[in-house]
Amino acid sequence: MSIVFSFMLGFFAPIYGGIFYGIDRVLKAKMQRRKGPPVLQPFYDMLKLFSKTKFIVNAPHTIWMIFYFLSLWAVVFMIFFGGNLLYIIFGHLLATVFFIISGYSVNSIFSQLGSNRKLLSVVAYEPILIVNAICIYLVFGTFEISEILAAPNNFNSLVFTFLSLLFVVPTVLKLSPFDASKAHQEIVGGIEVEFGGVFYELVYAAKFLEMIFVYSFIFILASNDYIFGTFLVVFSFFAVALVDNSTARIKIDSLLKALYMYGFGLGIVSIFWILLCCI
Amino acid sequence: MKKTITIPLGSQHISLLEPVRFNFSCENEKITDVDYNVGFVHRGIEKACTEKFEYKQVGYVVARVCGLCAITHTMAYTLGIEHILNIKTNKKIDYLRILMLELDRIHSHLLCLAHTAENSGFEGMFMKIMGDRELVMDIQEAISGNRVQFDFVCIGGVNRDISTECEKLAFTNLALLDKKVDDLIGKFTSNWSTALKYKNIGALSYDDAFNFNALGPLARAAGAAIDVRAESSILPYKEVGYKMILGQNGDIYDRNLVRLKEIKNSILMCQNILSGLTEGEILVKFKGKPNGESFTRLEAPRGEIFYYLNANGTNMLQRVRIKTPTFSQIPGMVEIFKGSDYADAPAILASFDPCMSCTAK
Amino acid sequence: MVHFLIGFFDFVLLLYFMKVGFDFKNIKIQILALIQLILFAFAELNFTHSGSPDFIIDELAIFMMIIINIVGGAIALYGIKYMLYEDAPKYKKDIFLVYLWIFLVIMNFAVISNNLLYFFFFFELTTLSSFLLIKFRNDDISNKNAINALLLNMIGGLFLLIAVCLNLFTNHSIYINEIIQNKDYISAAMIFVVFAAFIKGAMKPFESWLLGAMVAPTPVSALLHSATMVKIAPFLVLKFSPVFSYEISFLITLLGMFLFFIFALEGLGKNSFKEILAYSTISLLSLMIAVAAIGTKESYEIALLLIFFHAISKAILFMCAGILEKLHHIKSIDDMQGLMSADKPLALLILVSFATVALPPFGLFFAKLFFVEYLAKLIQTDILYIFIILFFVVGSSILVLLYFKIASLLLSTNNHQQTPAKTPLSFVASSYFLFVFMILSIIYLVTTKSDISIFSIIFGALFVSLIVSLFVFKFNNLQKISVYACGENTIGQIGQFYFDFEKYAKYFLYVAIFLWLVLFGVSL
Amino acid sequence: MLHIKRFLKKSPWVLHYNTGSCNGCDIEILACLSPRYDLERLGVLNTGNPKQADIFLVTGPLTHRCHDRLLQLYSQIPDPKVVVAVGSCTCTGGVFKDMYNVNNGIDSLIPVDVYVPGCASSPELIMDGIVKALEILEGK
């Protein structure tokens, strides 16, 4: 991939991330036997938010959030420039911490509860991501995405990694059943609650970037077989949407338990699988 | 470092349909104390019933106490005033009234289930139930002309007769709904995440059900056989196939199942009524002004509804007293909230099917 | 001559410990001092000079000296300002400062000693100075904790002495440079040295002395936790790690990693700011020991990075804790609410220091990052390291949780509206100095490792612009509206989650003791 | 230059508040979200959060206690915003008119843009009202 192409991919990430999100919404509506919004609905929402009055609760709250968006975007750039997987994970962690701090910096109970829950869910999914990155390293011998994408396909060894990542996807994207940190019906969106107007826009666009972040993890599992990678992403996209539609939200402690038992457990199984069966 | 957090729920909150304010004192997210305020919807209906409206109008006013059990309110009032006026209604009127009551119960229960699902973060289920609910709404609209506030019952009878097309529509829709409810029962019992969210959550024990005056599906889910339909013979429920449904644990899961099974029972009753309807008058003529007092009990979707009427021979009533089921359920609700997680609170609240406009009037 | 002096002073020191035991009527200390006296006499009698020098200034020693003198020096300077706020007579304050400097000198000598007997002497001297410093306030709790520290550290001293005697008894050298060149070195003797290191490093079940040390004035904690004392533990393990057998190295790593996880978990349940910092210190110390014990070239570098950046970060954090205590009268984290509005620079400093312990693009983070990369390499050849990975990744996440749980309190402006206060520059000057020092070291690190440069430039730039914008942008032109509180005007109590791991502490202890015993058994 | 205001119409987010209604209209609003009516195809989301809302759906005759809350919520919605009064009692007080605890409709307190009649308003009416509100929103 040329540098320009990577740059374009990264720069327009919020755009096609939005299409991704729009498809997600339509898909969900179809599963609920509804017509659903147009595919371009996320852009309508974003453009609408531009024309709303700008208001804030306090300045730091907004600044932390802006930097959350910027760091997340930087992480997405790093993905497209074929950066190191571990740096990407930790960069994402940094971005998430900015977001959490933003939630804490405002005097609102729902925002604070959202931050608390988000922090716990980070504790739940961060180890899984790292363990899976190690699995990827064990198979391809490198953390560099550009090198992984050039390596021959070895998906057989990464089956359990894939399954384990399937637990991470809904947690990062705050989808049911692992959406306790957003929990619209309990804490009114958690950290998002205090943003409005153009600033909510960034939170909204960050959702698209988060989607790109997690799905790119799944994509690289297929290494140089891009078609298979796309298939994996589409498959997990459907699977996650299906699960999202057919489960209730579980509590944050059940989330921790479930992620550690199944997600983390599968990560460990994956390491054993790779080391004992595949090498 | 036990630190108390207070989390407000209401008066405006996405998980609430009506303004009601709970203030949970929590440790972590474990609720230790609840402060509640239910009086946001107080409009002064009881007062208006004796000062603003004549007794013939009151039936339509009390329907606006609550949109969900509107027909039950009108029904209870009408039965009371008919008792004072000494009006005897015929079988057909009774049957039609039961039909509407049960249809109302079906849609109210379905709404409650949908709301519980929505509040526990189960959007797919919410949409599914709301979609199925439209089947009942169609029947109601076809029979009464309105979807929610039907004003179907009037003093001395009912306002509309049921046409053959309506009957046909009702039969097909009810049969379809019956299948869908079976499907829902399967979904509610076999889903992993709903089991986490509903089983042993918000449980009201058999003893507590009595201690806290639980009524309706709430009590029946706890195993307490409390149902006005079984106790009172003011409407011929036994003839149309009424069956008491009881649960065991009194948790959200049981409440959902009791509601679902009651829907099945109600569907059965409606089908029985529709197939056994006879020709006849739908309105009994009556004369005179009410003088005297009456007590009426009736089973609303949420439990027993109670009307006390006092008339003194004029067009205006002297006293209308309404006691609604949610009112007596609040202490039990508060008790259940204590010790459960805040994350469960919206679901518990929805599973109680509270009706604040009933409570505050 | 030097040897005679050191031997003489060592006797005096042990006799002084004996006297302390008598003063405080602590029979355990008396017994320990007595045993040490006997063993020391035995060692002195059997000791013969070999050709090796008594003091060697090698790379590791220079590295340690840089930390001790720069970080320790900054803390000692900070101590001058701190003591102005302390409620004590003038002469005591002066003595305190002198203790601090002496402590640093002792540490300098300890890291360059090559003779284990000399090392034992300086080891005991650090014990003494920490004892005196903890005892400084002279109230009941200080005395109690000081005695506890003395007792536990003397057990460490005893272990060290046993190691020396074992060496002498089997006619082995007690010169460190000879030991680490000798591959058939008996591991039982070495394991005692390691145990001594563990006790100095406050490993479970001996963590109570370090936790108790926070009753002393804060510069003491800062010194103990960052530059001196506890750093002896990873230092010793680093020194000896080249001769560890595979089993021992793995077991120490496992123990360290397990404790890393456990201490992070236990810290979550604590309430006092200094206590939380203390838990995070011993947690990270366990990590350092674990990394150091692997004993390869990579792990050596990672351990050095950990030691270096941890010392700076912890020093800054403890100095901030001291300022909080003296200026804002805050000890418990619950009182920290609203600090952001009361004293923005200080709150931001604390926040950024937390970031330096856990987040990119700061030094400790890079150490952890390299460690993950290294573990991924290790696990290919040895599947047992999977346990290390598990504890490490979970423990790191929990540490992030721990830090940002506190950060939440800094930011929320709820119940305690604090009166705005401005920290005098002279009070935070040392912190700023260390901070600049750390930034410079990170820049140096980044320039030597090209593969992390882009990454750290991006995130460094983000960080800098974030801090700048927090100070610059006020958004005064935008409309401000109240927070969403369900349509009500009142806002309830706000707080964070708390965690209670007290009930599991027992089991953690059992596992830790079990691992110690296994370690001991394997070494035999 | 893109006419950004055009998109106000495409993505109306709804905040619903009940100021003392009988629930009839509220459950019809819920029904609007259900598969048969599916308001989301117009881009409607029920946000439940005033800060992200464009359309304020109010039901109920405005009891005295809901007074302050209504104002508070209204003030938290960023401009441009549209208020839709759903149901007869919200428009005028309806059957509750002149009861002692009632303020006879929300237009006594906040400006109302669209009045949706009916007791209870049917979902079709509510959707009509929202579509009407969208046109007003575009013009604001």
XYZ file of N, CA and C in Angstrom, chain B residues 1-14 16 20-23 26-30 37 40 342, chain C residues 268-271 333-334 337 405 409 415-416 484-488 490-500:
162
model
N -14.234 1.876 53.348
C -14.585 3.058 52.585
C -15.956 2.908 51.946
N -16.920 2.561 52.756
C -18.271 2.485 52.207
C -18.694 3.889 51.805
N -18.950 4.032 50.530
C -19.279 5.356 50.060
C -20.634 5.311 49.381
N -21.476 6.200 49.755
C -22.818 6.169 49.208
C -22.917 7.063 47.984
N -23.495 6.514 46.950
C -23.781 7.289 45.754
C -25.293 7.435 45.689
N -25.772 8.566 45.265
C -27.212 8.636 45.024
C -27.449 8.737 43.532
N -28.268 7.849 43.060
C -28.584 7.826 41.637
C -30.058 8.167 41.474
N -30.354 9.199 40.730
C -31.763 9.509 40.519
C -32.329 8.693 39.361
N -33.580 8.336 39.473
C -34.281 7.724 38.346
C -35.572 8.520 38.222
N -35.598 9.405 37.289
C -36.774 10.249 37.133
C -36.553 11.618 37.734
N -37.445 12.582 37.534
C -38.753 12.325 36.988
C -38.746 12.085 35.481
N -37.799 12.677 34.766
C -37.722 12.309 33.355
C -36.561 11.361 33.173
N -36.826 10.207 32.606
C -35.761 9.251 32.367
C -36.218 8.387 31.219
N -35.266 7.941 30.426
C -35.696 7.222 29.225
C -36.390 5.917 29.552
N -38.515 5.514 31.803
C -39.810 5.771 32.433
C -40.782 6.321 31.406
N -42.000 9.927 37.611
C -41.974 9.410 38.971
C -40.521 9.539 39.365
N -40.286 9.867 40.599
C -38.891 10.078 40.968
C -38.469 9.072 42.013
N -37.429 8.332 41.685
C -36.789 7.495 42.687
C -35.409 8.064 42.931
N -34.992 8.011 44.144
C -33.645 8.435 44.454
C -32.971 7.280 45.172
N -26.942 4.247 46.815
C -26.285 3.004 46.431
C -24.897 2.925 47.033
N -24.479 1.698 47.282
C -23.074 1.455 47.573
C -22.561 0.641 46.410
N -21.519 1.129 45.754
C -21.227 0.668 44.396
C -22.516 0.829 43.629
N -23.062 -0.282 43.107
C -24.359 -0.112 42.474
C -25.434 -0.855 43.242
N -25.095 -1.287 44.420
C -26.053 -2.017 45.254
C -26.944 -0.991 45.960
N -40.990 9.440 45.068
C -41.920 10.546 44.976
C -42.827 10.257 43.800
N -46.237 13.273 40.826
C -46.091 14.233 39.736
C -47.324 14.326 38.852
N -28.497 -1.350 40.972
C -29.121 -0.262 40.229
C -29.318 -0.667 38.775
N -6.650 -1.749 45.124
C -7.959 -1.258 44.719
C -8.880 -1.007 45.913
N -8.691 -1.788 46.953
C -9.612 -1.674 48.078
C -9.198 -0.637 49.098
N -8.126 0.102 48.827
C -7.621 1.006 49.854
C -8.162 2.415 49.684
N -7.980 3.164 50.717
C -8.637 4.457 50.753
C -7.681 5.628 50.906
N -8.375 9.530 49.817
C -8.688 9.913 48.447
C -10.086 10.513 48.346
N -10.936 10.201 49.329
C -12.285 10.762 49.267
C -12.267 12.287 49.384
N -11.704 15.056 46.212
C -12.705 15.538 45.261
C -12.601 17.036 45.055
N -9.116 5.387 38.873
C -10.137 5.484 39.906
C -9.854 6.721 40.763
N -11.539 11.116 41.151
C -11.858 11.964 42.289
C -11.262 13.354 42.143
N -19.104 17.293 46.269
C -19.608 17.640 47.594
C -18.669 18.570 48.350
N -17.382 18.213 48.311
C -16.452 19.058 49.039
C -15.963 20.140 48.089
N -27.325 17.137 33.106
C -28.602 16.436 33.040
C -28.815 15.669 34.333
N -29.900 15.964 35.025
C -30.180 15.244 36.262
C -31.636 14.837 36.265
N -32.069 14.221 35.192
C -33.441 13.747 35.071
C -34.435 14.887 35.231
N -34.096 16.033 34.741
C -35.040 17.127 34.807
C -35.099 17.813 36.155
N -34.360 17.306 37.129
C -34.380 17.929 38.447
C -33.224 18.929 38.543
N -31.467 19.191 41.549
C -30.499 18.715 42.535
C -29.623 17.627 41.945
N -28.377 17.626 42.353
C -27.457 16.575 41.937
C -27.124 15.770 43.179
N -27.206 14.466 43.049
C -26.967 13.621 44.214
C -25.501 13.470 44.520
N -25.245 12.586 45.457
C -23.859 12.251 45.797
C -23.213 11.536 44.628
N -21.975 11.914 44.347
C -21.255 11.241 43.280
C -20.093 10.489 43.884
N -19.814 9.321 43.377
C -18.677 8.590 43.914
C -18.234 7.525 42.945
N -17.126 6.853 43.266
C -16.712 5.791 42.367
C -16.987 4.443 43.005
N -16.710 3.417 42.235
C -16.851 2.067 42.756
C -15.778 1.829 43.794
N -16.086 1.035 44.766
C -15.003 0.587 45.634
C -14.925 -0.925 45.547
N -13.769 -1.424 45.889
C -13.551 -2.855 45.758
C -13.073 -3.366 47.098
N -13.492 -4.536 47.426
C -13.135 -5.065 48.730
C -12.492 -6.429 48.539
